[in-house]
Amino acid sequence: MSPDSEVPYIEAIKAALQDAMRADETIVLLGQDISAGFPFGATRGLAQLFGEERVRDTPISEAATMGCGIGAAMTGTRTVVEVDFAGFLLLGLDQLVNNAAKLRYMSGGQLRVPLVVRVGQGPFGSFAAQHSQSQHAWLAAVPGLALCAPSTAQDAYDLLRWALRAGDPVVFAEDMRLYRRRGPLRRAAREGAEHVGESAPPARLSALDVQEDVPRARVARTGRDATAVCYGFGTTIATQAAAELSAQGIELEVLDLRLLSPLDEAAIGESARHTGRVLCLGDDPLLGGITGTLAAAVEERAHGELSAPVARLGARHVPTPFGSREAFVYPSAESIVRAVHRLVAWPAPAQAQELEIEHGELRMAPG
Amino acid sequence: MSPDSEVPYIEAIKAALQDAMRADETIVLLGQDISAGFPFGATRGLAQLFGEERVRDTPISEAATMGCGIGAAMTGTRTVVEVDFAGFLLLGLDQLVNNAAKLRYMSGGQLRVPLVVRVGQGPFGSFAAQHSQSQHAWLAAVPGLALCAPSTAQDAYDLLRWALRAGDPVVFAEDMRLYRRRGPLRRAAREGAEHVGESAPPARLSALDVQEDVPRARVARTGRDATAVCYGFGTTIATQAAAELSAQGIELEVLDLRLLSPLDEAAIGESARHTGRVLCLGDDPLLGGITGTLAAAVEERAHGELSAPVARLGARHVPTPFGSREAFVYPSAESIVRAVHRLVAWPAPAQAQELEIEHGELRMAPG
Amino acid sequence: MSTETSSRVSPLDLYARMALIRRFEQAAYRAYERNEIEGTVHSSIGQEGVAVGVAFGLRESDRMLSHHRGHGHALAKGVDPRRLMAELFGRATGVSSGKGGSMHATDLSCGFLGSLAVVGSSVPLAVGVGLAARRAGEGAVCAVYFGDGAVNQGIVYESINLASIWSLPVLFVCENNSYAITTPAERVTAGEGIAARAATFGVGTLSVDGQDAQAVREATERLADDARAGRPGLLECHTYRFLGHSRSDPAHGTYRAREEVERWHERDPLTLLRLGAGLAAESCEELEHEAQTRIEDALQFARDSPRPSLEDLEKDVWG
Amino acid sequence: MSTETSSRVSPLDLYARMALIRRFEQAAYRAYERNEIEGTVHSSIGQEGVAVGVAFGLRESDRMLSHHRGHGHALAKGVDPRRLMAELFGRATGVSSGKGGSMHATDLSCGFLGSLAVVGSSVPLAVGVGLAARRAGEGAVCAVYFGDGAVNQGIVYESINLASIWSLPVLFVCENNSYAITTPAERVTAGEGIAARAATFGVGTLSVDGQDAQAVREATERLADDARAGRPGLLECHTYRFLGHSRSDPAHGTYRAREEVERWHERDPLTLLRLGAGLAAESCEELEHEAQTRIEDALQFARDSPRPSLEDLEKDVWG
Ligand SMILES: Cc1ncc(C[n+]2csc(CCOP(=O)(O)OP(=O)(O)O)c2C)c(N)n1
Ligand SMILES: Cc1ncc(C[n+]2csc(CCOP(=O)(O)OP(=O)(O)O)c2C)c(N)n1
Ligand SMILES: [Mg+2]
Ligand SMILES: [Mg+2]
């Protein structure tokens, strides 16, 4: 692969798995139909390269597979468990939350669980309510897990390489809408050399004292008028919206969080203070979802320096409907454009009045 | 039971089950050791009253038990599934989230699932990390579920009676720290007569259009200086804190949400605009937890009418440690008092400066 | 023996329904390839003997739950092909108002409680349906389908155990088509298979040739009668899907050898029934023609139907 | 036969370890009643034959996972009673630094990977441990305990299946004490029980008298040897807990008849071994005295130890 070729996100994931498995012989992959690379191709060909001992097709036993991954990880075999759709993660959630995330703590530090769980997120393929869901707040809220939500092919590669060096469990949330999107990819020449960008020094990110280097948030596009705080597919549509807004003379800064736990609140505060107007984007519902945490972080880090109330755009509070109607439930470039228009117009007299009547006006569902 | 006797919260739950089972012959209880009333006594004696056909001891099969409850509920047998500790809920979560919450939607309204899931929340009994957790944001974020978090014996009774008349699934989150607390209890003379207080008309609460009457939030104590937005055990400690603060001349309003989904945002806005200073209390972590949603609702409903940044108090971002050390992780009356002191002092010059240096200062973990 | 059913079922009835399913699946698959249908389509072509044998072995008042490969189950239970096709097309006239799609079709009017997409997850629901039926004194059995892939989901065993200790009217039907997507059953399923496993949980079990609709129907009747009397049962049907798992995999060439697929094609359930029951060629052709007409009508109905409105999409969440 | 173990194990060794466990459990229970120990204490009194039989049937390099009733398992595997008692007391000197407590004790130094509180949830971990051991070419077996109550958790079957298809060195040990809290096993477990169930998943199974430590040890050796050679096994041990489930239920009078409890008291594993192996009364008394001394020392150690600091409580979360 030449350094500057554009590859799909899913290929970047495969490249990361392949390079990491080459660098670290302990790595084992577990998942359904992974030797065939079904359904999205993330593991296609890896069984041929590394053998079926390391690329193991599992039965449809999500709970035991997760538990098996944990047991192997805690005794020296770094494990990657693949869960194709968010909906199926629920079956292994007891193992992930009660065991993977807590074993180190409960054992007084004796056990470490270097497990990576790759899980598809978001709506994709019109598979309806049970397949399509977003679990970012859920997973971020579990002490003992880190949560990656990469938005580009390069980040998919770099963050997965990083996750595969971490000493503790990482959930790798892959927005399925990104799988086919292409982007430049530079693979690491040697172990540890990938481009995670600026990495936080051992520091207090969010509520957590972290000893390891953690990739920081990244300004994906600079702007002066407003900030979109986003991750995963949100970064894609925010960037699209930014281009459209720019043509209208509005410069939207796009802050790509990359990780949701630990959360780079310092970067959120910085961008919020810079633009003074912030839109927090998420794919889970506004009630209980990640946008609440992001908005609170903005307020806490930029209080008194905002020119408009923090706006949120999340999923409608409905299960995902079947078919292309799913798009109706989630934020889009269009709904971002609309939200930013209102943010930058604040406090336009008409709207100010509207807000007097109906508080919470700037808390938006898409459409 | 005389109308004004004080009874423990757990007895109020039992009374609600008993009265509801008398009024509605279809109700069946499912759970482990429930005929013996183990472990907290919520069902003690009910098997004698209603027979083992209606009070069914299950094997330790949380997933199938939840699924069985759903199947029965959707075909005419209203079911109450008991899950003693939050940690065990994870085993039935696929059934709860992918089936109970979505079947009505996915079937175009043909299926209704009048299931009530009673689940213990919070730390209790020093049982350590796997037993003790709080899942309020998780459950509130599931479209298709309602989430009750009653704080008093009367509310435990009233809200459970309400849940047992609802047409759709309700998760009944019982903070285990409340089980032994006593309060007055008035049982409903007849079906539907319980005191759910003011009930919302079919209305848009949170992001959800709700046809049924839904119990509203309740001002548990009025105050002019600051508001604690809380639920469950949080209401108890906020009320304790309010008494202490009152002796110091600070009047804390305590807004007891009662339900977290649908969320009574109008009541939050009203109290926030009234006092201008708000502390949001939760038992899940600040990152990804319910306090983010609550704080965002405050900002959205009371923007421009607040005299201080919204403060949050949630769980530390750690698993629950063993033993009485668990108290260290969760908010307490003392940490509320400290937080309110800082809220009402805002913007005291010294602190204002402190906030300049360290944003997010008013986002507090306990202690 | 459930005389209520056996008496009224003729081989021609079975054939007619199988032909209907076959045409429906072919039409749906083509519509899917033309992108008229979104999402995915899991075809049951080759497995019609199971769908029809089970449904005709049950009473009309019995209930059914299914999984991701459920069109045939639904049609066999009596779901209107027009409304099922409309559901696949995501139209408001679909059985689930177009909000469920291929994997989430429900039609309460004929006891088809629904299909679910999470492998194994419909199985415990059947236990609850059985419990409710028993409490209502209905004598209705609930049959629930799952595949060979689902036999390694623990919830299946939890469910069988529950039905067994509570003596509920539940019939567990394992549609063993030897593969879960690309994975051969024997590579991921240790030991003696689902029937032997289930027997140790105290339920009655039968294993039958799923290509033989009559054998499936008879076995279903026996186990359903037992279930009604308080002994739940498990029926394993050996069958084969003639097409790939879904669009993304070919019928053969990767994980299945061409010869294997061809061998199974020789055991087409429609052919087997026609020959086995000595059905006249013309009768069969007529039935197939009828099926074809109904399916064309169903396609037209689906195409002509509107999608759910945005308002509809916010309905039926809670309250 | 695993000569490495059998040769070095004398009945006196077994007796000594059972006596240690018995004294530990008695002391812990009393400390719990005095509120010196918080949370809960699940006593294994009456079940020492299983703990010691299994641990002594394994090699020192083998690993073990346990559940909520795990003190005996830990001590049998070699965990220091001082540090285990300190863990129950929630002290920083405990094996898990006082952050895990009675239900979450881990001591990697002797291959005791830990106890977990969610019923059934440690079982799949053993499969992973077996996988890692096999990949490392270690030849170490991982034994994992669960109770009769856990046999209705589906994850147990998923795990047995996984170990079986992958031929992993795992020994599943069901400690069948006939009750899960107040619930008799036969009321919630249909069919033929865990050994028969497991056999259909292709693993080797043995059922033994759990009160007979020597029988347990021999069965463990056999199954562990098989597991090392690539055939996982399941050992069911019939035993009884002499006390209630935890503090809140009495030993007898509610769900267990006094006579039943008394009948099992006659099958005390210590007495059975003393009589069965013809151990001299003085030797046994001496061992019990020794155990008593060690446990008193352990208690003192626990009491004298500090609790974890608030700083410690924020450690070991992530990164
Ligand atoms: C819990 C879960 N895991 C994975 C999937 C993805 N998936 C869909 S169908 C399928 C194979 C099912 O095989 P089987 O049960 O044999 O049914 P068949 O497709 O052969 O009819 C898988 C793995 C799923 N839907 N649910
Ligand atoms: C998943 C789960 N459900 C329920 C419980 C509560 N609980 C603790 S111990 C126990 C009984 C376990 O019985 P068994 O497996 O027979 O072990 P024993 O206590 O008899 O040793 C139960 C139900 C739990 N810890 N985990
Ligand atoms: Mg199959
Ligand atoms: Mg037991």
PDB file of N, CA and C in Angstrom, chain B residues 28 30 63-75 77-81 95 100 113-116, chain C residues 124-125 127-129 131 162 166:
ATOM      1  N   VAL B  28     -48.600 -11.516  36.991  1.00  0.00           N
ATOM      2  CA  VAL B  28     -47.760 -12.633  37.419  1.00  0.00           C
ATOM      3  C   VAL B  28     -46.390 -12.082  37.780  1.00  0.00           C
ATOM      4  N   LEU B  30     -42.328 -12.882  38.390  1.00  0.00           N
ATOM      5  CA  LEU B  30     -41.250 -13.815  38.071  1.00  0.00           C
ATOM      6  C   LEU B  30     -39.959 -13.353  38.745  1.00  0.00           C
ATOM      7  N   ALA B  63     -31.770 -14.018  31.449  1.00  0.00           N
ATOM      8  CA  ALA B  63     -32.114 -13.665  30.074  1.00  0.00           C
ATOM      9  C   ALA B  63     -33.448 -14.296  29.682  1.00  0.00           C
ATOM     10  N   ALA B  64     -33.584 -15.592  29.913  1.00  0.00           N
ATOM     11  CA  ALA B  64     -34.829 -16.259  29.529  1.00  0.00           C
ATOM     12  C   ALA B  64     -35.989 -15.782  30.392  1.00  0.00           C
ATOM     13  N   THR B  65     -35.725 -15.458  31.629  1.00  0.00           N
ATOM     14  CA  THR B  65     -36.795 -14.966  32.490  1.00  0.00           C
ATOM     15  C   THR B  65     -37.336 -13.649  31.949  1.00  0.00           C
ATOM     16  N   MET B  66     -36.440 -12.772  31.547  1.00  0.00           N
ATOM     17  CA  MET B  66     -36.883 -11.502  30.969  1.00  0.00           C
ATOM     18  C   MET B  66     -37.666 -11.778  29.689  1.00  0.00           C
ATOM     19  N   GLY B  67     -37.154 -12.651  28.857  1.00  0.00           N
ATOM     20  CA  GLY B  67     -37.843 -12.975  27.617  1.00  0.00           C
ATOM     21  C   GLY B  67     -39.204 -13.593  27.880  1.00  0.00           C
ATOM     22  N   CYS B  68     -39.269 -14.451  28.864  1.00  0.00           N
ATOM     23  CA  CYS B  68     -40.536 -15.086  29.232  1.00  0.00           C
ATOM     24  C   CYS B  68     -41.525 -14.018  29.704  1.00  0.00           C
ATOM     25  N   GLY B  69     -41.046 -13.080  30.493  1.00  0.00           N
ATOM     26  CA  GLY B  69     -41.916 -11.998  30.951  1.00  0.00           C
ATOM     27  C   GLY B  69     -42.454 -11.189  29.773  1.00  0.00           C
ATOM     28  N   ILE B  70     -41.620 -10.977  28.799  1.00  0.00           N
ATOM     29  CA  ILE B  70     -42.041 -10.214  27.616  1.00  0.00           C
ATOM     30  C   ILE B  70     -43.091 -10.993  26.830  1.00  0.00           C
ATOM     31  N   GLY B  71     -42.808 -12.264  26.593  1.00  0.00           N
ATOM     32  CA  GLY B  71     -43.750 -13.085  25.838  1.00  0.00           C
ATOM     33  C   GLY B  71     -45.104 -13.151  26.517  1.00  0.00           C
ATOM     34  N   ALA B  72     -45.095 -13.301  27.838  1.00  0.00           N
ATOM     35  CA  ALA B  72     -46.359 -13.363  28.577  1.00  0.00           C
ATOM     36  C   ALA B  72     -47.061 -12.014  28.520  1.00  0.00           C
ATOM     37  N   ALA B  73     -46.293 -10.952  28.703  1.00  0.00           N
ATOM     38  CA  ALA B  73     -46.896  -9.616  28.727  1.00  0.00           C
ATOM     39  C   ALA B  73     -47.534  -9.279  27.387  1.00  0.00           C
ATOM     40  N   MET B  74     -46.903  -9.683  26.313  1.00  0.00           N
ATOM     41  CA  MET B  74     -47.439  -9.285  25.007  1.00  0.00           C
ATOM     42  C   MET B  74     -48.641 -10.122  24.597  1.00  0.00           C
ATOM     43  N   THR B  75     -48.933 -11.155  25.391  1.00  0.00           N
ATOM     44  CA  THR B  75     -50.127 -11.946  25.082  1.00  0.00           C
ATOM     45  C   THR B  75     -51.085 -11.993  26.271  1.00  0.00           C
ATOM     46  N   THR B  77     -50.710 -11.412  29.753  1.00  0.00           N
ATOM     47  CA  THR B  77     -50.369 -11.654  31.150  1.00  0.00           C
ATOM     48  C   THR B  77     -49.373 -10.599  31.608  1.00  0.00           C
ATOM     49  N   ARG B  78     -49.871  -9.604  32.290  1.00  0.00           N
ATOM     50  CA  ARG B  78     -49.007  -8.530  32.776  1.00  0.00           C
ATOM     51  C   ARG B  78     -47.970  -9.133  33.730  1.00  0.00           C
ATOM     52  N   THR B  79     -46.719  -8.823  33.499  1.00  0.00           N
ATOM     53  CA  THR B  79     -45.664  -9.526  34.214  1.00  0.00           C
ATOM     54  C   THR B  79     -44.751  -8.559  34.958  1.00  0.00           C
ATOM     55  N   VAL B  80     -44.356  -8.959  36.148  1.00  0.00           N
ATOM     56  CA  VAL B  80     -43.356  -8.205  36.905  1.00  0.00           C
ATOM     57  C   VAL B  80     -42.135  -9.089  37.041  1.00  0.00           C
ATOM     58  N   VAL B  81     -41.033  -8.664  36.469  1.00  0.00           N
ATOM     59  CA  VAL B  81     -39.788  -9.412  36.602  1.00  0.00           C
ATOM     60  C   VAL B  81     -38.934  -8.723  37.657  1.00  0.00           C
ATOM     61  N   GLN B  95     -32.887  -8.736  25.962  1.00  0.00           N
ATOM     62  CA  GLN B  95     -34.333  -8.937  25.928  1.00  0.00           C
ATOM     63  C   GLN B  95     -35.070  -7.642  26.238  1.00  0.00           C
ATOM     64  N   ALA B 100     -38.424  -5.966  24.568  1.00  0.00           N
ATOM     65  CA  ALA B 100     -39.497  -5.269  25.298  1.00  0.00           C
ATOM     66  C   ALA B 100     -39.692  -3.849  24.770  1.00  0.00           C
ATOM     67  N   VAL B 113     -46.308  -4.417  25.323  1.00  0.00           N
ATOM     68  CA  VAL B 113     -45.591  -5.218  26.325  1.00  0.00           C
ATOM     69  C   VAL B 113     -45.726  -4.577  27.711  1.00  0.00           C
ATOM     70  N   PRO B 114     -46.817  -4.855  28.392  1.00  0.00           N
ATOM     71  CA  PRO B 114     -47.006  -4.263  29.720  1.00  0.00           C
ATOM     72  C   PRO B 114     -46.197  -5.013  30.777  1.00  0.00           C
ATOM     73  N   LEU B 115     -44.902  -4.834  30.682  1.00  0.00           N
ATOM     74  CA  LEU B 115     -43.958  -5.517  31.563  1.00  0.00           C
ATOM     75  C   LEU B 115     -43.408  -4.506  32.561  1.00  0.00           C
ATOM     76  N   VAL B 116     -43.294  -4.901  33.803  1.00  0.00           N
ATOM     77  CA  VAL B 116     -42.605  -4.063  34.781  1.00  0.00           C
ATOM     78  C   VAL B 116     -41.363  -4.808  35.244  1.00  0.00           C
TER      79      VAL B 116
ATOM     80  N   PRO C 124     -37.095 -17.386  24.169  1.00  0.00           N
ATOM     81  CA  PRO C 124     -37.739 -17.255  25.490  1.00  0.00           C
ATOM     82  C   PRO C 124     -39.123 -16.628  25.410  1.00  0.00           C
ATOM     83  N   LEU C 125     -39.366 -15.816  24.399  1.00  0.00           N
ATOM     84  CA  LEU C 125     -40.691 -15.216  24.259  1.00  0.00           C
ATOM     85  C   LEU C 125     -41.753 -16.303  24.160  1.00  0.00           C
ATOM     86  N   VAL C 127     -41.793 -19.109  25.540  1.00  0.00           N
ATOM     87  CA  VAL C 127     -42.078 -19.650  26.872  1.00  0.00           C
ATOM     88  C   VAL C 127     -43.119 -18.776  27.567  1.00  0.00           C
ATOM     89  N   GLY C 128     -42.952 -17.471  27.443  1.00  0.00           N
ATOM     90  CA  GLY C 128     -43.917 -16.558  28.045  1.00  0.00           C
ATOM     91  C   GLY C 128     -45.278 -16.634  27.381  1.00  0.00           C
ATOM     92  N   VAL C 129     -45.268 -16.793  26.069  1.00  0.00           N
ATOM     93  CA  VAL C 129     -46.541 -16.937  25.352  1.00  0.00           C
ATOM     94  C   VAL C 129     -47.236 -18.212  25.822  1.00  0.00           C
ATOM     95  N   LEU C 131     -46.866 -19.575  28.725  1.00  0.00           N
ATOM     96  CA  LEU C 131     -47.331 -19.324  30.095  1.00  0.00           C
ATOM     97  C   LEU C 131     -48.660 -18.574  30.080  1.00  0.00           C
ATOM     98  N   LEU C 162     -36.920 -23.712  31.185  1.00  0.00           N
ATOM     99  CA  LEU C 162     -38.092 -23.044  31.774  1.00  0.00           C
ATOM    100  C   LEU C 162     -39.381 -23.713  31.322  1.00  0.00           C
ATOM    101  N   TRP C 166     -41.914 -25.896  33.903  1.00  0.00           N
ATOM    102  CA  TRP C 166     -43.277 -25.376  34.071  1.00  0.00           C
ATOM    103  C   TRP C 166     -44.290 -26.070  33.174  1.00  0.00           C
TER     104      TRP C 166
END
